[in-house]
Amino acid sequence: MNAPVATGSIVISPIPAFQDNYIWMLTRDGEAIVVDPGDAAPVHAALRQHALNLTDILVTHHHRDHVGGVAELAEAYRARVWGPARESIPRRDVALREGDSVEVMDQRFSVIDIPGHTLGHIALYAAGIDTLFCGDTLFACGCGRLFEGTAAQMYESLQKLARLPQATRVYCGHEYTLSNIRFARAVEPDNADLAARQRDCERQREKGEPTVPSTMAVERATNPFLRCDQAPERAAAERRRPGAGSDPVSTFAEIRAWKNEF
Ligand code: ZN
Ligand code: FE
């Protein structure tokens, strides 16, 4: 584990898994919660290393690299599993829908429906600690692929997240930031905030540090998928397909398609 972020008495740290996944662990007073444990082994190791008891497992969507370790961990620690109502989640105890909340460690996480990457994908947002877990929907300087939903659904989901407070820390599910930034610079070569972010993130990766979490303020200034109403994004979409830059949703669809080929 590295680069823990302390939020009051809760500490949030990444447990790296597979090639580039982050399983997020929240700890307080000897107890732990994990978000999207795609693999049980590194979670077991982290819990043992710090002598923690796992009480709860939070899940954002059904993909294997986010749920692969759920059953084993739930069994081993008798942990409660919270996950999206509209997806099939192993050993789910509590089915979550927009408007529900998860009360853990004296914090209230509200459930936000964010379809697009998958149709039942949810985000969990705790205003008390300025913390958002958004799985594979909003990435640092990018967004997830449209596996199940439409571009319009994903656009609206990202807009819902973008309306959260600027100070919100954005905890996503993968370390994709540097390649996302390279693409973003192709969309917006003249964005100075983006150039600065690239330097910062390159330095972090050279030191082996995660580039996650970022903040919503940084995402709004640099993430092209949150900036589809801006002139550079609209012009980039227009260059690829005349007419595509006419509105933010078609701009989003075109830029998302470009990213797949980039
Ligand atoms: Zn996924
Ligand atoms: Fe994933």
PDB file of C-alpha atoms and ligand atoms in Angstrom:
ATOM      1  CA  MET A   1       0.000   0.000   0.000  1.00  0.00           C
ATOM      2  CA  ASN A   2       1.164   3.507  -0.638  1.00  0.00           C
ATOM      3  CA  ALA A   3      -0.001   7.107  -0.559  1.00  0.00           C
ATOM      4  CA  PRO A   4      -2.840   6.755   1.913  1.00  0.00           C
ATOM      5  CA  VAL A   5      -5.190   9.715   2.141  1.00  0.00           C
ATOM      6  CA  ALA A   6      -6.402  10.491   5.660  1.00  0.00           C
ATOM      7  CA  THR A   7      -9.945  11.842   5.833  1.00  0.00           C
ATOM      8  CA  GLY A   8     -10.804  12.529   9.449  1.00  0.00           C
ATOM      9  CA  SER A   9     -10.237   9.263  11.179  1.00  0.00           C
ATOM     10  CA  ILE A  10     -10.769   7.198   8.022  1.00  0.00           C
ATOM     11  CA  VAL A  11      -7.710   6.359   5.939  1.00  0.00           C
ATOM     12  CA  ILE A  12      -8.179   5.440   2.281  1.00  0.00           C
ATOM     13  CA  SER A  13      -5.436   3.482   0.521  1.00  0.00           C
ATOM     14  CA  PRO A  14      -5.054   1.676  -2.774  1.00  0.00           C
ATOM     15  CA  ILE A  15      -4.469  -2.059  -3.001  1.00  0.00           C
ATOM     16  CA  PRO A  16      -3.072  -2.631  -6.499  1.00  0.00           C
ATOM     17  CA  ALA A  17      -4.510  -5.677  -8.299  1.00  0.00           C
ATOM     18  CA  PHE A  18      -3.970  -7.309 -11.700  1.00  0.00           C
ATOM     19  CA  GLN A  19      -2.215  -5.016 -14.203  1.00  0.00           C
ATOM     20  CA  ASP A  20      -3.748  -1.664 -13.354  1.00  0.00           C
ATOM     21  CA  ASN A  21      -6.757  -2.085 -11.023  1.00  0.00           C
ATOM     22  CA  TYR A  22      -7.083  -0.313  -7.702  1.00  0.00           C
ATOM     23  CA  ILE A  23      -9.065  -1.932  -4.911  1.00  0.00           C
ATOM     24  CA  TRP A  24      -9.753   0.926  -2.482  1.00  0.00           C
ATOM     25  CA  MET A  25      -9.505   0.162   1.217  1.00  0.00           C
ATOM     26  CA  LEU A  26     -10.980   2.355   3.954  1.00  0.00           C
ATOM     27  CA  THR A  27      -9.665   1.730   7.440  1.00  0.00           C
ATOM     28  CA  ARG A  28     -10.548   3.015  10.876  1.00  0.00           C
ATOM     29  CA  ASP A  29      -9.939   1.621  14.352  1.00  0.00           C
ATOM     30  CA  GLY A  30      -8.887  -1.855  13.233  1.00  0.00           C
ATOM     31  CA  GLU A  31     -11.733  -2.232  10.766  1.00  0.00           C
ATOM     32  CA  ALA A  32     -11.654  -2.160   6.994  1.00  0.00           C
ATOM     33  CA  ILE A  33     -13.977  -1.775   4.020  1.00  0.00           C
ATOM     34  CA  VAL A  34     -12.963  -2.527   0.448  1.00  0.00           C
ATOM     35  CA  VAL A  35     -14.390  -1.211  -2.799  1.00  0.00           C
ATOM     36  CA  ASP A  36     -14.436  -3.433  -5.912  1.00  0.00           C
ATOM     37  CA  PRO A  37     -12.226  -6.327  -4.776  1.00  0.00           C
ATOM     38  CA  GLY A  38     -11.530  -8.014  -8.103  1.00  0.00           C
ATOM     39  CA  ASP A  39      -9.004 -10.300  -6.440  1.00  0.00           C
ATOM     40  CA  ALA A  40      -9.111 -11.648  -2.882  1.00  0.00           C
ATOM     41  CA  ALA A  41      -5.394 -12.379  -2.434  1.00  0.00           C
ATOM     42  CA  PRO A  42      -3.995  -8.833  -2.216  1.00  0.00           C
ATOM     43  CA  VAL A  43      -6.877  -7.864   0.092  1.00  0.00           C
ATOM     44  CA  HIS A  44      -6.159 -10.782   2.416  1.00  0.00           C
ATOM     45  CA  ALA A  45      -2.502  -9.718   2.464  1.00  0.00           C
ATOM     46  CA  ALA A  46      -3.279  -6.086   3.275  1.00  0.00           C
ATOM     47  CA  LEU A  47      -5.748  -7.040   6.014  1.00  0.00           C
ATOM     48  CA  ARG A  48      -3.277  -9.436   7.601  1.00  0.00           C
ATOM     49  CA  GLN A  49      -0.393  -6.995   7.347  1.00  0.00           C
ATOM     50  CA  HIS A  50      -2.311  -4.345   9.276  1.00  0.00           C
ATOM     51  CA  ALA A  51      -4.333  -6.737  11.490  1.00  0.00           C
ATOM     52  CA  LEU A  52      -7.656  -5.440  10.177  1.00  0.00           C
ATOM     53  CA  ASN A  53     -11.109  -6.993  10.187  1.00  0.00           C
ATOM     54  CA  LEU A  54     -13.097  -6.619   6.962  1.00  0.00           C
ATOM     55  CA  THR A  55     -16.650  -5.519   7.755  1.00  0.00           C
ATOM     56  CA  ASP A  56     -18.081  -4.391   4.407  1.00  0.00           C
ATOM     57  CA  ILE A  57     -17.543  -4.789   0.670  1.00  0.00           C
ATOM     58  CA  LEU A  58     -18.835  -2.104  -1.714  1.00  0.00           C
ATOM     59  CA  VAL A  59     -19.259  -2.849  -5.418  1.00  0.00           C
ATOM     60  CA  THR A  60     -19.787  -0.386  -8.299  1.00  0.00           C
ATOM     61  CA  HIS A  61     -20.482  -2.787 -11.182  1.00  0.00           C
ATOM     62  CA  HIS A  62     -20.484  -6.444 -12.140  1.00  0.00           C
ATOM     63  CA  HIS A  63     -17.269  -6.794 -14.171  1.00  0.00           C
ATOM     64  CA  ARG A  64     -15.003  -9.640 -13.123  1.00  0.00           C
ATOM     65  CA  ASP A  65     -12.017  -7.398 -12.279  1.00  0.00           C
ATOM     66  CA  HIS A  66     -14.241  -5.632  -9.714  1.00  0.00           C
ATOM     67  CA  VAL A  67     -16.109  -8.577  -8.154  1.00  0.00           C
ATOM     68  CA  GLY A  68     -13.747 -11.556  -8.576  1.00  0.00           C
ATOM     69  CA  GLY A  69     -12.720 -11.565  -4.905  1.00  0.00           C
ATOM     70  CA  VAL A  70     -16.114 -10.734  -3.373  1.00  0.00           C
ATOM     71  CA  ALA A  71     -17.388 -14.232  -2.573  1.00  0.00           C
ATOM     72  CA  GLU A  72     -14.158 -15.413  -0.988  1.00  0.00           C
ATOM     73  CA  LEU A  73     -13.727 -12.280   1.129  1.00  0.00           C
ATOM     74  CA  ALA A  74     -17.380 -12.166   2.182  1.00  0.00           C
ATOM     75  CA  GLU A  75     -17.090 -15.766   3.321  1.00  0.00           C
ATOM     76  CA  ALA A  76     -13.748 -15.435   5.089  1.00  0.00           C
ATOM     77  CA  TYR A  77     -14.628 -12.309   7.078  1.00  0.00           C
ATOM     78  CA  ARG A  78     -18.450 -12.515   7.183  1.00  0.00           C
ATOM     79  CA  ALA A  79     -18.396  -9.116   5.533  1.00  0.00           C
ATOM     80  CA  ARG A  80     -21.579  -7.487   4.282  1.00  0.00           C
ATOM     81  CA  VAL A  81     -21.777  -7.003   0.497  1.00  0.00           C
ATOM     82  CA  TRP A  82     -23.405  -3.877  -0.960  1.00  0.00           C
ATOM     83  CA  GLY A  83     -23.862  -3.655  -4.716  1.00  0.00           C
ATOM     84  CA  PRO A  84     -25.982  -2.309  -7.553  1.00  0.00           C
ATOM     85  CA  ALA A  85     -29.565  -3.617  -7.589  1.00  0.00           C
ATOM     86  CA  ARG A  86     -29.718  -3.902 -11.358  1.00  0.00           C
ATOM     87  CA  GLU A  87     -26.673  -6.162 -11.757  1.00  0.00           C
ATOM     88  CA  SER A  88     -25.791  -9.654 -10.666  1.00  0.00           C
ATOM     89  CA  ILE A  89     -23.248  -9.331  -7.829  1.00  0.00           C
ATOM     90  CA  PRO A  90     -21.884 -12.390  -5.964  1.00  0.00           C
ATOM     91  CA  ARG A  91     -23.265 -12.776  -2.422  1.00  0.00           C
ATOM     92  CA  ARG A  92     -24.893  -9.355  -2.419  1.00  0.00           C
ATOM     93  CA  ASP A  93     -26.611  -8.634   0.921  1.00  0.00           C
ATOM     94  CA  VAL A  94     -27.917  -5.155   0.130  1.00  0.00           C
ATOM     95  CA  ALA A  95     -29.153  -4.097  -3.325  1.00  0.00           C
ATOM     96  CA  LEU A  96     -28.484  -0.403  -3.965  1.00  0.00           C
ATOM     97  CA  ARG A  97     -30.494   2.033  -6.066  1.00  0.00           C
ATOM     98  CA  GLU A  98     -30.203   5.769  -6.617  1.00  0.00           C
ATOM     99  CA  GLY A  99     -31.319   7.562  -3.478  1.00  0.00           C
ATOM    100  CA  ASP A 100     -30.245   4.737  -1.155  1.00  0.00           C
ATOM    101  CA  SER A 101     -27.356   5.255   1.180  1.00  0.00           C
ATOM    102  CA  VAL A 102     -24.650   3.116   2.721  1.00  0.00           C
ATOM    103  CA  GLU A 103     -23.888   4.030   6.321  1.00  0.00           C
ATOM    104  CA  VAL A 104     -20.468   2.784   7.317  1.00  0.00           C
ATOM    105  CA  MET A 105     -17.720   4.160   9.581  1.00  0.00           C
ATOM    106  CA  ASP A 106     -20.066   6.981  10.643  1.00  0.00           C
ATOM    107  CA  GLN A 107     -20.242   8.228   7.069  1.00  0.00           C
ATOM    108  CA  ARG A 108     -23.170   8.236   4.690  1.00  0.00           C
ATOM    109  CA  PHE A 109     -22.395   7.247   1.102  1.00  0.00           C
ATOM    110  CA  SER A 110     -25.200   8.131  -1.253  1.00  0.00           C
ATOM    111  CA  VAL A 111     -25.852   5.946  -4.267  1.00  0.00           C
ATOM    112  CA  ILE A 112     -25.809   7.592  -7.697  1.00  0.00           C
ATOM    113  CA  ASP A 113     -26.943   5.670 -10.796  1.00  0.00           C
ATOM    114  CA  ILE A 114     -24.381   6.135 -13.550  1.00  0.00           C
ATOM    115  CA  PRO A 115     -25.262   3.839 -16.482  1.00  0.00           C
ATOM    116  CA  GLY A 116     -23.017   3.691 -19.547  1.00  0.00           C
ATOM    117  CA  HIS A 117     -19.993   1.454 -18.909  1.00  0.00           C
ATOM    118  CA  THR A 118     -22.521  -1.088 -17.620  1.00  0.00           C
ATOM    119  CA  LEU A 119     -26.255  -0.472 -17.313  1.00  0.00           C
ATOM    120  CA  GLY A 120     -26.504  -0.900 -13.545  1.00  0.00           C
ATOM    121  CA  HIS A 121     -23.234   0.868 -12.638  1.00  0.00           C
ATOM    122  CA  ILE A 122     -23.428   2.946  -9.454  1.00  0.00           C
ATOM    123  CA  ALA A 123     -21.174   5.508  -7.780  1.00  0.00           C
ATOM    124  CA  LEU A 124     -20.895   6.016  -4.024  1.00  0.00           C
ATOM    125  CA  TYR A 125     -20.444   9.555  -2.725  1.00  0.00           C
ATOM    126  CA  ALA A 126     -19.735  10.597   0.859  1.00  0.00           C
ATOM    127  CA  ALA A 127     -20.126  14.356   1.277  1.00  0.00           C
ATOM    128  CA  GLY A 128     -18.741  14.179   4.829  1.00  0.00           C
ATOM    129  CA  ILE A 129     -15.313  13.119   3.582  1.00  0.00           C
ATOM    130  CA  ASP A 130     -15.493  14.593   0.048  1.00  0.00           C
ATOM    131  CA  THR A 131     -15.065  11.133  -1.411  1.00  0.00           C
ATOM    132  CA  LEU A 132     -16.428   9.539  -4.584  1.00  0.00           C
ATOM    133  CA  PHE A 133     -15.970   5.943  -5.694  1.00  0.00           C
ATOM    134  CA  CYS A 134     -16.899   5.808  -9.367  1.00  0.00           C
ATOM    135  CA  GLY A 135     -15.569   2.457 -10.612  1.00  0.00           C
ATOM    136  CA  ASP A 136     -15.045   2.477 -14.374  1.00  0.00           C
ATOM    137  CA  THR A 137     -17.266   5.436 -15.273  1.00  0.00           C
ATOM    138  CA  LEU A 138     -15.201   8.561 -14.579  1.00  0.00           C
ATOM    139  CA  PHE A 139     -11.457   7.881 -14.815  1.00  0.00           C
ATOM    140  CA  ALA A 140      -8.653  10.286 -14.041  1.00  0.00           C
ATOM    141  CA  CYS A 141      -8.605  12.353 -17.255  1.00  0.00           C
ATOM    142  CA  GLY A 142     -10.820   9.836 -19.039  1.00  0.00           C
ATOM    143  CA  CYS A 143     -13.935   7.697 -18.893  1.00  0.00           C
ATOM    144  CA  GLY A 144     -14.865   4.040 -19.247  1.00  0.00           C
ATOM    145  CA  ARG A 145     -15.814   2.304 -22.457  1.00  0.00           C
ATOM    146  CA  LEU A 146     -19.456   2.017 -23.450  1.00  0.00           C
ATOM    147  CA  PHE A 147     -19.930  -1.726 -22.999  1.00  0.00           C
ATOM    148  CA  GLU A 148     -23.659  -1.733 -22.247  1.00  0.00           C
ATOM    149  CA  GLY A 149     -25.059   1.788 -22.366  1.00  0.00           C
ATOM    150  CA  THR A 150     -25.394   4.510 -24.962  1.00  0.00           C
ATOM    151  CA  ALA A 151     -23.275   7.621 -25.379  1.00  0.00           C
ATOM    152  CA  ALA A 152     -26.212   9.726 -24.173  1.00  0.00           C
ATOM    153  CA  GLN A 153     -26.492   7.667 -20.986  1.00  0.00           C
ATOM    154  CA  MET A 154     -22.765   7.887 -20.296  1.00  0.00           C
ATOM    155  CA  TYR A 155     -22.728  11.614 -21.002  1.00  0.00           C
ATOM    156  CA  GLU A 156     -25.532  12.220 -18.489  1.00  0.00           C
ATOM    157  CA  SER A 157     -23.839   9.970 -15.910  1.00  0.00           C
ATOM    158  CA  LEU A 158     -20.595  11.915 -16.214  1.00  0.00           C
ATOM    159  CA  GLN A 159     -22.479  15.197 -15.925  1.00  0.00           C
ATOM    160  CA  LYS A 160     -24.104  13.998 -12.686  1.00  0.00           C
ATOM    161  CA  LEU A 161     -20.657  13.327 -11.250  1.00  0.00           C
ATOM    162  CA  ALA A 162     -19.273  16.626 -12.565  1.00  0.00           C
ATOM    163  CA  ARG A 163     -21.952  18.502 -10.590  1.00  0.00           C
ATOM    164  CA  LEU A 164     -20.541  17.200  -7.285  1.00  0.00           C
ATOM    165  CA  PRO A 165     -18.454  19.692  -5.284  1.00  0.00           C
ATOM    166  CA  GLN A 166     -15.113  20.696  -6.813  1.00  0.00           C
ATOM    167  CA  ALA A 167     -13.213  19.424  -3.761  1.00  0.00           C
ATOM    168  CA  THR A 168     -14.564  15.882  -4.213  1.00  0.00           C
ATOM    169  CA  ARG A 169     -11.768  13.330  -4.357  1.00  0.00           C
ATOM    170  CA  VAL A 170     -12.301  11.018  -7.318  1.00  0.00           C
ATOM    171  CA  TYR A 171     -11.360   7.380  -6.651  1.00  0.00           C
ATOM    172  CA  CYS A 172     -11.639   5.389  -9.870  1.00  0.00           C
ATOM    173  CA  GLY A 173     -10.931   1.728 -10.530  1.00  0.00           C
ATOM    174  CA  HIS A 174      -7.843   1.812 -12.769  1.00  0.00           C
ATOM    175  CA  GLU A 175      -4.459   3.491 -13.211  1.00  0.00           C
ATOM    176  CA  TYR A 176      -5.013   4.672 -16.794  1.00  0.00           C
ATOM    177  CA  THR A 177      -4.106   8.294 -16.202  1.00  0.00           C
ATOM    178  CA  LEU A 178      -0.980   8.773 -18.318  1.00  0.00           C
ATOM    179  CA  SER A 179      -2.481   7.223 -21.443  1.00  0.00           C
ATOM    180  CA  ASN A 180      -5.696   9.159 -20.828  1.00  0.00           C
ATOM    181  CA  ILE A 181      -3.685  12.381 -20.620  1.00  0.00           C
ATOM    182  CA  ARG A 182      -1.885  11.615 -23.894  1.00  0.00           C
ATOM    183  CA  PHE A 183      -5.264  11.296 -25.577  1.00  0.00           C
ATOM    184  CA  ALA A 184      -6.626  14.413 -23.858  1.00  0.00           C
ATOM    185  CA  ARG A 185      -3.663  16.401 -25.180  1.00  0.00           C
ATOM    186  CA  ALA A 186      -4.519  15.298 -28.702  1.00  0.00           C
ATOM    187  CA  VAL A 187      -8.021  16.706 -28.119  1.00  0.00           C
ATOM    188  CA  GLU A 188      -6.869  19.894 -26.359  1.00  0.00           C
ATOM    189  CA  PRO A 189      -3.211  20.637 -27.234  1.00  0.00           C
ATOM    190  CA  ASP A 190      -3.425  24.166 -25.818  1.00  0.00           C
ATOM    191  CA  ASN A 191      -4.859  23.373 -22.370  1.00  0.00           C
ATOM    192  CA  ALA A 192      -2.174  24.545 -19.898  1.00  0.00           C
ATOM    193  CA  ASP A 193      -3.830  22.794 -16.938  1.00  0.00           C
ATOM    194  CA  LEU A 194      -3.612  19.559 -18.883  1.00  0.00           C
ATOM    195  CA  ALA A 195       0.076  20.041 -19.652  1.00  0.00           C
ATOM    196  CA  ALA A 196       0.722  20.680 -15.955  1.00  0.00           C
ATOM    197  CA  ARG A 197      -1.263  17.591 -15.017  1.00  0.00           C
ATOM    198  CA  GLN A 198       0.829  15.498 -17.388  1.00  0.00           C
ATOM    199  CA  ARG A 199       4.039  16.666 -15.718  1.00  0.00           C
ATOM    200  CA  ASP A 200       2.622  16.013 -12.237  1.00  0.00           C
ATOM    201  CA  CYS A 201       1.355  12.546 -13.109  1.00  0.00           C
ATOM    202  CA  GLU A 202       4.569  11.540 -14.892  1.00  0.00           C
ATOM    203  CA  ARG A 203       6.491  12.465 -11.758  1.00  0.00           C
ATOM    204  CA  GLN A 204       4.089  10.431  -9.591  1.00  0.00           C
ATOM    205  CA  ARG A 205       4.393   7.357 -11.808  1.00  0.00           C
ATOM    206  CA  GLU A 206       8.194   7.635 -11.885  1.00  0.00           C
ATOM    207  CA  LYS A 207       8.096   7.400  -8.104  1.00  0.00           C
ATOM    208  CA  GLY A 208       5.697   4.449  -8.301  1.00  0.00           C
ATOM    209  CA  GLU A 209       2.866   6.481  -6.783  1.00  0.00           C
ATOM    210  CA  PRO A 210      -0.774   6.308  -7.853  1.00  0.00           C
ATOM    211  CA  THR A 211      -2.182   9.298  -9.744  1.00  0.00           C
ATOM    212  CA  VAL A 212      -5.557   8.565  -8.117  1.00  0.00           C
ATOM    213  CA  PRO A 213      -7.417  10.174  -6.405  1.00  0.00           C
ATOM    214  CA  SER A 214      -7.712  13.395  -8.324  1.00  0.00           C
ATOM    215  CA  THR A 215     -10.307  16.049  -7.559  1.00  0.00           C
ATOM    216  CA  MET A 216     -13.427  17.052  -9.425  1.00  0.00           C
ATOM    217  CA  ALA A 217     -11.883  20.491  -9.971  1.00  0.00           C
ATOM    218  CA  VAL A 218      -8.940  18.905 -11.798  1.00  0.00           C
ATOM    219  CA  GLU A 219     -11.245  16.665 -13.824  1.00  0.00           C
ATOM    220  CA  ARG A 220     -13.424  19.566 -14.868  1.00  0.00           C
ATOM    221  CA  ALA A 221     -10.358  21.519 -16.002  1.00  0.00           C
ATOM    222  CA  THR A 222      -8.637  18.692 -17.891  1.00  0.00           C
ATOM    223  CA  ASN A 223     -10.880  15.685 -18.618  1.00  0.00           C
ATOM    224  CA  PRO A 224     -12.105  15.977 -22.223  1.00  0.00           C
ATOM    225  CA  PHE A 225     -15.147  13.791 -21.465  1.00  0.00           C
ATOM    226  CA  LEU A 226     -16.376  16.393 -18.956  1.00  0.00           C
ATOM    227  CA  ARG A 227     -15.662  19.227 -21.388  1.00  0.00           C
ATOM    228  CA  CYS A 228     -17.800  18.320 -24.395  1.00  0.00           C
ATOM    229  CA  ASP A 229     -19.516  21.724 -24.272  1.00  0.00           C
ATOM    230  CA  GLN A 230     -16.145  23.459 -24.760  1.00  0.00           C
ATOM    231  CA  ALA A 231     -14.816  24.789 -28.068  1.00  0.00           C
ATOM    232  CA  PRO A 232     -11.713  22.543 -28.367  1.00  0.00           C
ATOM    233  CA  GLU A 233     -13.729  19.341 -27.816  1.00  0.00           C
ATOM    234  CA  ARG A 234     -16.446  20.419 -30.226  1.00  0.00           C
ATOM    235  CA  ALA A 235     -13.862  21.357 -32.865  1.00  0.00           C
ATOM    236  CA  ALA A 236     -12.071  18.016 -32.429  1.00  0.00           C
ATOM    237  CA  ALA A 237     -15.351  16.125 -32.903  1.00  0.00           C
ATOM    238  CA  GLU A 238     -16.195  18.273 -35.907  1.00  0.00           C
ATOM    239  CA  ARG A 239     -12.835  17.496 -37.544  1.00  0.00           C
ATOM    240  CA  ARG A 240     -13.495  13.771 -37.251  1.00  0.00           C
ATOM    241  CA  ARG A 241     -17.080  13.918 -38.491  1.00  0.00           C
ATOM    242  CA  PRO A 242     -18.668  17.094 -39.791  1.00  0.00           C
ATOM    243  CA  GLY A 243     -21.768  17.823 -37.717  1.00  0.00           C
ATOM    244  CA  ALA A 244     -20.567  15.864 -34.681  1.00  0.00           C
ATOM    245  CA  GLY A 245     -19.561  19.021 -32.832  1.00  0.00           C
ATOM    246  CA  SER A 246     -23.046  20.490 -32.995  1.00  0.00           C
ATOM    247  CA  ASP A 247     -24.027  19.428 -29.478  1.00  0.00           C
ATOM    248  CA  PRO A 248     -22.315  18.075 -26.348  1.00  0.00           C
ATOM    249  CA  VAL A 249     -23.729  14.534 -26.559  1.00  0.00           C
ATOM    250  CA  SER A 250     -22.647  13.944 -30.161  1.00  0.00           C
ATOM    251  CA  THR A 251     -19.299  15.564 -29.311  1.00  0.00           C
ATOM    252  CA  PHE A 252     -18.960  13.087 -26.454  1.00  0.00           C
ATOM    253  CA  ALA A 253     -19.888  10.142 -28.692  1.00  0.00           C
ATOM    254  CA  GLU A 254     -17.336  11.155 -31.307  1.00  0.00           C
ATOM    255  CA  ILE A 255     -14.504  11.736 -28.834  1.00  0.00           C
ATOM    256  CA  ARG A 256     -15.244   8.450 -27.061  1.00  0.00           C
ATOM    257  CA  ALA A 257     -15.099   6.647 -30.445  1.00  0.00           C
ATOM    258  CA  TRP A 258     -11.803   8.392 -31.262  1.00  0.00           C
ATOM    259  CA  LYS A 259     -10.320   7.260 -27.946  1.00  0.00           C
ATOM    260  CA  ASN A 260     -11.054   3.631 -28.878  1.00  0.00           C
ATOM    261  CA  GLU A 261      -8.840   3.970 -31.941  1.00  0.00           C
ATOM    262  CA  PHE A 262      -6.174   6.182 -30.376  1.00  0.00           C
TER     263      PHE A 262
HETATM  264 ZN    ZN B   1     -15.600  -2.458 -15.755  1.00  0.00          ZN
HETATM  265 FE    FE B   2     -12.345  -2.447 -14.453  1.00  0.00          FE
END
